[in-house]
Coordinates of C-alpha atoms in Angstrom, one line a residue:
M22 CA 289.2 157.0 -3.5
H23 CA 286.8 155.8 -6.0
R24 CA 284.3 155.2 -3.1
K25 CA 281.4 155.2 -5.6
L26 CA 282.8 151.9 -7.1
L27 CA 282.2 150.1 -3.7
F28 CA 278.6 150.2 -4.4
L29 CA 279.3 147.9 -7.4
I30 CA 280.7 145.2 -5.1
T31 CA 277.8 142.6 -4.2
F32 CA 278.0 141.0 -0.8
T33 CA 276.9 137.4 -0.3
F34 CA 276.3 136.3 3.2
I35 CA 274.6 132.8 2.7
H36 CA 276.0 131.6 6.1
Q37 CA 275.7 133.0 9.6
Q38 CA 279.5 132.1 9.8
I39 CA 281.8 135.1 9.7
F40 CA 284.8 134.7 7.3
C41 CA 288.3 136.3 8.3
W42 CA 288.1 140.1 7.4
G43 CA 284.7 139.5 6.3
F44 CA 283.8 139.1 2.6
Y45 CA 283.0 142.9 2.5
A46 CA 286.4 144.0 3.8
H47 CA 288.4 141.6 1.5
K48 CA 286.5 142.8 -1.5
V49 CA 287.1 146.4 -0.6
I50 CA 291.0 145.7 0.0
N51 CA 291.4 144.0 -3.1
H52 CA 289.3 146.8 -5.2
Q53 CA 291.1 149.6 -3.7
A54 CA 294.6 148.1 -3.9
V55 CA 294.3 148.4 -7.8
F56 CA 294.2 152.2 -7.6
L57 CA 297.6 152.2 -5.9
L58 CA 299.4 150.6 -8.8
P59 CA 301.5 152.6 -11.4
P60 CA 299.9 153.0 -14.9
S61 CA 302.0 150.1 -16.4
M62 CA 300.1 147.8 -14.2
M63 CA 296.9 149.5 -13.8
G64 CA 296.1 149.4 -17.5
F65 CA 295.9 145.5 -16.9
Y66 CA 294.4 145.3 -13.4
K67 CA 291.7 148.0 -13.8
P68 CA 289.9 146.3 -16.7
N69 CA 290.0 143.0 -14.5
I70 CA 289.0 144.7 -11.2
D71 CA 285.7 142.8 -11.0
F72 CA 287.5 139.3 -10.9
I73 CA 290.3 140.5 -8.5
T74 CA 287.3 141.8 -6.3
E75 CA 285.0 139.0 -6.3
H76 CA 287.8 136.3 -5.9
A77 CA 289.4 138.1 -3.0
V78 CA 287.3 135.5 -0.9
D79 CA 288.4 132.2 -2.7
P80 CA 290.9 131.5 0.0
D81 CA 288.2 131.4 2.6
K82 CA 286.0 129.3 0.5
R83 CA 288.8 126.8 0.0
R84 CA 288.7 126.0 3.8
Y85 CA 285.7 123.8 3.0
I86 CA 287.5 121.4 0.4
V87 CA 291.3 121.7 1.4
T88 CA 292.4 120.3 4.8
Q89 CA 295.6 122.3 5.0
E90 CA 293.9 125.8 3.8
G91 CA 293.0 127.1 7.3
P92 CA 296.8 127.4 8.8
R93 CA 297.6 129.5 5.7
H94 CA 295.3 132.4 7.2
F95 CA 296.9 132.9 10.6
I96 CA 299.8 132.4 12.9
D97 CA 299.3 132.1 16.8
L98 CA 302.5 133.9 17.6
N99 CA 301.5 134.3 21.4
T100 CA 301.9 130.5 21.7
Y101 CA 305.8 130.9 20.9
G102 CA 306.2 133.1 24.1
V103 CA 306.5 136.8 24.2
Y104 CA 306.9 139.6 21.6
P105 CA 308.9 139.9 19.2
F106 CA 309.0 136.2 19.4
T107 CA 312.6 135.9 18.2
N108 CA 312.6 132.3 19.1
V109 CA 310.8 131.8 15.8
P110 CA 313.1 131.5 12.8
R111 CA 311.9 133.9 10.0
R112 CA 312.9 131.6 7.2
W113 CA 310.8 128.4 6.6
K114 CA 313.4 125.9 6.5
D115 CA 315.0 127.2 9.8
A116 CA 311.6 127.0 11.3
V117 CA 310.9 123.5 10.1
D118 CA 314.2 122.5 11.4
K119 CA 313.4 123.8 14.9
F120 CA 309.7 123.0 15.4
G121 CA 308.8 120.5 12.7
E122 CA 306.3 121.3 9.9
D123 CA 303.2 119.6 11.7
S124 CA 304.0 121.9 14.6
L125 CA 304.1 125.0 12.5
Y126 CA 300.9 124.3 10.6
S127 CA 299.2 123.6 14.1
H128 CA 300.0 127.3 14.9
G129 CA 299.8 128.7 11.5
I130 CA 301.8 129.7 8.9
V131 CA 300.5 132.9 7.2
P132 CA 303.9 134.9 7.0
W133 CA 305.6 132.1 5.1
W134 CA 302.6 131.4 2.9
I135 CA 302.5 135.2 1.8
N136 CA 306.0 134.8 0.8
S137 CA 305.4 131.6 -1.2
M138 CA 302.3 133.2 -2.9
Q139 CA 304.5 136.3 -3.7
Q140 CA 307.1 133.9 -5.5
R141 CA 304.3 132.3 -7.5
L142 CA 303.0 135.6 -8.7
T143 CA 306.5 136.6 -9.5
N144 CA 306.8 133.5 -11.7
A145 CA 303.3 134.1 -13.4
F146 CA 304.3 137.6 -14.3
Q147 CA 307.7 136.3 -15.9
Q148 CA 305.5 133.7 -18.0
K149 CA 302.9 136.4 -18.8
N150 CA 300.3 133.9 -17.6
Y151 CA 297.5 136.4 -17.2
P152 CA 294.9 133.9 -15.7
A153 CA 297.4 132.9 -13.0
I154 CA 298.3 136.6 -12.6
L155 CA 294.6 137.4 -11.8
K156 CA 294.1 134.2 -9.4
L157 CA 297.4 134.7 -7.6
S158 CA 296.9 138.5 -7.1
A159 CA 293.5 138.0 -5.8
E160 CA 294.6 135.2 -3.4
L161 CA 297.9 136.7 -2.3
A162 CA 295.8 139.8 -1.4
H163 CA 293.5 137.8 0.9
Y164 CA 296.5 136.4 2.9
I165 CA 298.0 139.7 3.4
G166 CA 294.8 141.2 4.6
D167 CA 294.4 138.4 7.1
A168 CA 297.8 138.9 8.4
H169 CA 296.7 142.5 9.3
V170 CA 294.0 141.4 11.6
P171 CA 295.3 141.1 15.2
L172 CA 293.4 138.1 16.1
H173 CA 294.8 136.3 13.4
T174 CA 298.1 136.2 15.6
H175 CA 296.6 135.0 18.9
N176 CA 295.3 131.7 20.0
N177 CA 292.2 133.4 21.6
Y178 CA 291.2 134.3 18.0
N179 CA 287.6 134.5 18.7
G180 CA 287.7 135.3 22.3
Q181 CA 286.7 131.6 23.2
L182 CA 289.0 131.6 26.0
T183 CA 287.9 134.6 27.6
G184 CA 284.1 134.5 27.2
Q185 CA 284.3 137.0 24.3
Q186 CA 282.9 134.8 21.5
G187 CA 282.3 136.7 18.3
I188 CA 284.8 139.3 18.7
H189 CA 286.6 138.2 15.6
G190 CA 283.7 138.8 13.2
F191 CA 282.8 142.0 15.2
W192 CA 286.2 143.6 14.8
E193 CA 286.7 142.3 11.1
S194 CA 283.3 142.4 9.7
R195 CA 280.9 144.4 11.9
I196 CA 282.9 147.6 12.1
P197 CA 283.9 147.6 8.5
E198 CA 280.3 147.1 7.3
L199 CA 279.0 149.8 9.5
L200 CA 281.7 152.5 9.0
A201 CA 283.8 151.9 5.8
E202 CA 281.6 153.7 3.3
K203 CA 280.7 156.4 5.9
S204 CA 284.0 157.2 7.3
F205 CA 287.1 155.3 6.1
D206 CA 289.5 157.1 4.0
Y207 CA 291.3 155.3 1.1
F208 CA 293.6 158.1 0.0
I209 CA 296.8 156.2 0.6
G210 CA 299.4 156.9 -1.6
K211 CA 301.0 154.7 -4.3
A212 CA 302.5 151.3 -4.1
T213 CA 306.2 150.8 -3.4
Y214 CA 308.7 148.3 -3.9
I215 CA 309.4 145.7 -1.1
K216 CA 312.9 144.6 -1.0
D217 CA 312.3 141.5 1.3
P218 CA 308.9 140.4 1.0
L219 CA 309.3 137.7 3.8
D220 CA 310.6 140.3 6.2
F221 CA 307.7 142.5 5.2
A222 CA 305.1 139.8 6.0
W223 CA 306.8 139.3 9.3
K224 CA 306.7 143.0 10.1
I225 CA 302.8 142.8 9.3
V226 CA 302.2 139.9 11.8
L227 CA 304.3 141.4 14.5
Q228 CA 302.3 144.6 14.1
S229 CA 298.9 142.6 14.6
A230 CA 300.4 140.7 17.5
S231 CA 301.2 143.9 19.2
A232 CA 297.7 145.0 19.0
A233 CA 295.8 141.7 19.8
D234 CA 295.6 142.2 23.6
S235 CA 294.2 145.7 23.1
V236 CA 291.6 144.1 20.8
L237 CA 290.4 141.9 23.6
L238 CA 290.7 144.2 26.6
F239 CA 288.9 147.1 25.2
E240 CA 286.0 145.0 24.2
K241 CA 285.9 143.4 27.7
R242 CA 286.0 146.9 29.4
L243 CA 283.3 148.2 27.0
S244 CA 281.1 145.1 27.6
D245 CA 281.2 145.7 31.4
Q246 CA 279.6 149.1 30.7
Y247 CA 276.7 147.9 28.6
L248 CA 273.6 145.8 29.2
P249 CA 273.1 143.0 26.9
D250 CA 270.2 144.7 25.3
Q251 CA 272.7 147.6 24.5
K252 CA 275.4 145.7 23.5
Y253 CA 273.3 143.6 20.9
A254 CA 270.5 144.7 18.7
F255 CA 268.2 143.4 15.9
E256 CA 269.1 145.5 12.9
E257 CA 269.2 145.0 9.2
R258 CA 272.3 143.4 7.6
N259 CA 272.2 142.6 3.9
G260 CA 268.5 143.0 3.5
M261 CA 267.8 140.8 6.7
I262 CA 267.0 141.4 10.2
V263 CA 269.5 139.7 12.5
K264 CA 270.9 140.0 16.0
Q265 CA 274.4 141.7 15.9
Y266 CA 276.5 144.1 18.0
S267 CA 274.5 147.2 18.2
S268 CA 275.7 150.3 16.2
S269 CA 276.3 152.2 19.4
F270 CA 278.4 149.5 20.8
A271 CA 280.3 149.0 17.6
I272 CA 281.0 152.9 17.3
A273 CA 282.0 153.1 20.9
Y274 CA 284.6 150.1 20.5
N275 CA 286.0 151.6 17.4
D276 CA 286.5 154.9 19.3
L277 CA 288.4 153.0 21.9
L278 CA 290.5 151.4 19.4
N279 CA 291.4 154.7 18.1
D280 CA 290.3 153.7 14.4
M281 CA 292.5 150.6 14.4
V282 CA 290.2 148.8 12.0
Q283 CA 290.5 151.6 9.4
R284 CA 294.2 151.8 9.9
R285 CA 294.7 148.1 9.3
M286 CA 292.5 148.3 6.3
R287 CA 294.5 151.1 4.9
Q288 CA 297.7 149.2 5.7
S289 CA 296.3 146.0 4.2
I290 CA 295.5 147.9 0.9
F291 CA 298.9 149.5 0.6
A292 CA 300.8 146.1 1.3
V293 CA 298.6 144.4 -1.2
A294 CA 299.3 146.9 -3.8
S295 CA 303.1 147.0 -2.9
L296 CA 303.5 143.2 -3.1
W297 CA 301.7 143.0 -6.5
Y298 CA 304.0 145.7 -7.7
T299 CA 307.2 144.0 -6.2
A300 CA 306.3 140.8 -8.0
W301 CA 305.9 142.6 -11.3
V302 CA 309.4 144.4 -10.6
N303 CA 311.2 141.1 -9.7
A304 CA 309.8 139.6 -12.9
G305 CA 311.4 142.2 -15.0
Q306 CA 308.5 144.5 -15.3
P307 CA 306.9 142.7 -18.4
Q308 CA 304.7 144.8 -20.4
L309 CA 301.0 143.8 -19.5
E310 CA 298.5 143.8 -22.4
A311 CA 295.3 146.1 -21.2
N312 CA 293.2 144.1 -23.6
A313 CA 294.6 140.6 -22.9
N314 CA 292.5 138.0 -24.0
I315 CA 292.1 136.1 -20.6
Q316 CA 290.7 132.7 -21.0
F317 CA 290.5 130.3 -18.0
T318 CA 291.1 126.5 -18.6
P319 CA 288.3 124.0 -18.0
S320 CA 290.2 123.0 -14.9
D321 CA 290.0 126.5 -13.6
S322 CA 286.4 126.7 -14.3
T323 CA 285.8 123.3 -12.4
A324 CA 287.9 124.7 -9.5
F325 CA 285.8 127.9 -9.1
K326 CA 282.6 125.9 -9.1
L327 CA 284.0 123.5 -6.4
L328 CA 284.8 126.5 -4.3
D329 CA 281.5 127.7 -4.5
A330 CA 280.0 124.4 -3.9
G331 CA 282.1 123.6 -0.9
W332 CA 281.4 127.0 0.6
Q333 CA 277.7 126.7 0.1
S334 CA 277.8 123.2 1.7
G335 CA 278.8 124.9 5.0
K336 CA 280.9 122.0 6.1
S337 CA 284.3 122.8 7.2
G338 CA 286.6 121.2 9.8
E339 CA 289.0 123.9 9.6
R340 CA 289.3 126.7 12.3
T341 CA 287.2 129.7 11.3
C342 CA 286.4 133.0 12.8
E343 CA 283.4 131.8 14.8
N344 CA 284.4 128.4 16.2

């Protein structure tokens, strides 16, 4: 759907570090989600699709300037025991009472954070605060996307515990960049109302957790069949020749996973659009002005500049996909 529009997305990879889902995939997810909305919402979202697309990666940039940003992107469910992790209370207050807030943050809080952002977006719709609607829509989508990544639910998030360093970026950046425009299908359907966003967020991370072992196991098996000069290659990426997982290895891995990356991207797009739609419905379905004069405050503009400056500095103490 609207695949030609993907070519309008500009991708910036100033750092070698790979961000979660990759800048490319996060932008595609946000962009495609707009087209799943009903006409009463799309009339507002489509004219602002460039903002929603470009600001899809703001939460990753924020890791560089906000200490507590990192845990909002993941939850290491395997540290809590075995699937389906029923020992973890689904509601935040109950989880805090049981484990303590510091402990929860140390293992990640993404399902709870999705619910919090969902409530903020609902409030923005109620107030018809157009700048806030755009910012919160773009950022809520980021956390939803991250929750769909299997290694965002596992403490071996980059294969660092099993000698598979780099697998995080391989799964969520290399494969989408290589295959998305060629073969991924974005004919998904339309957004639907989500009765319980918190429960929905938990279902997402549980689905991710159920796939994490396969992500690690299949890469290990495939690596045993490839020599290093077959597994890696110097290939063009964003106008530069860089060492990365070879195309043949990436395609073989994607086949072993039975197109898992495409499925999780498609599910991310659907979830993003559905939670945007749910926030709007819960706010009373306010009429959104297609030609709204959206003016960000000076503090908003300063915040955007700080995000870019922090990201370009490349200094982060937070957990990322490659450390």
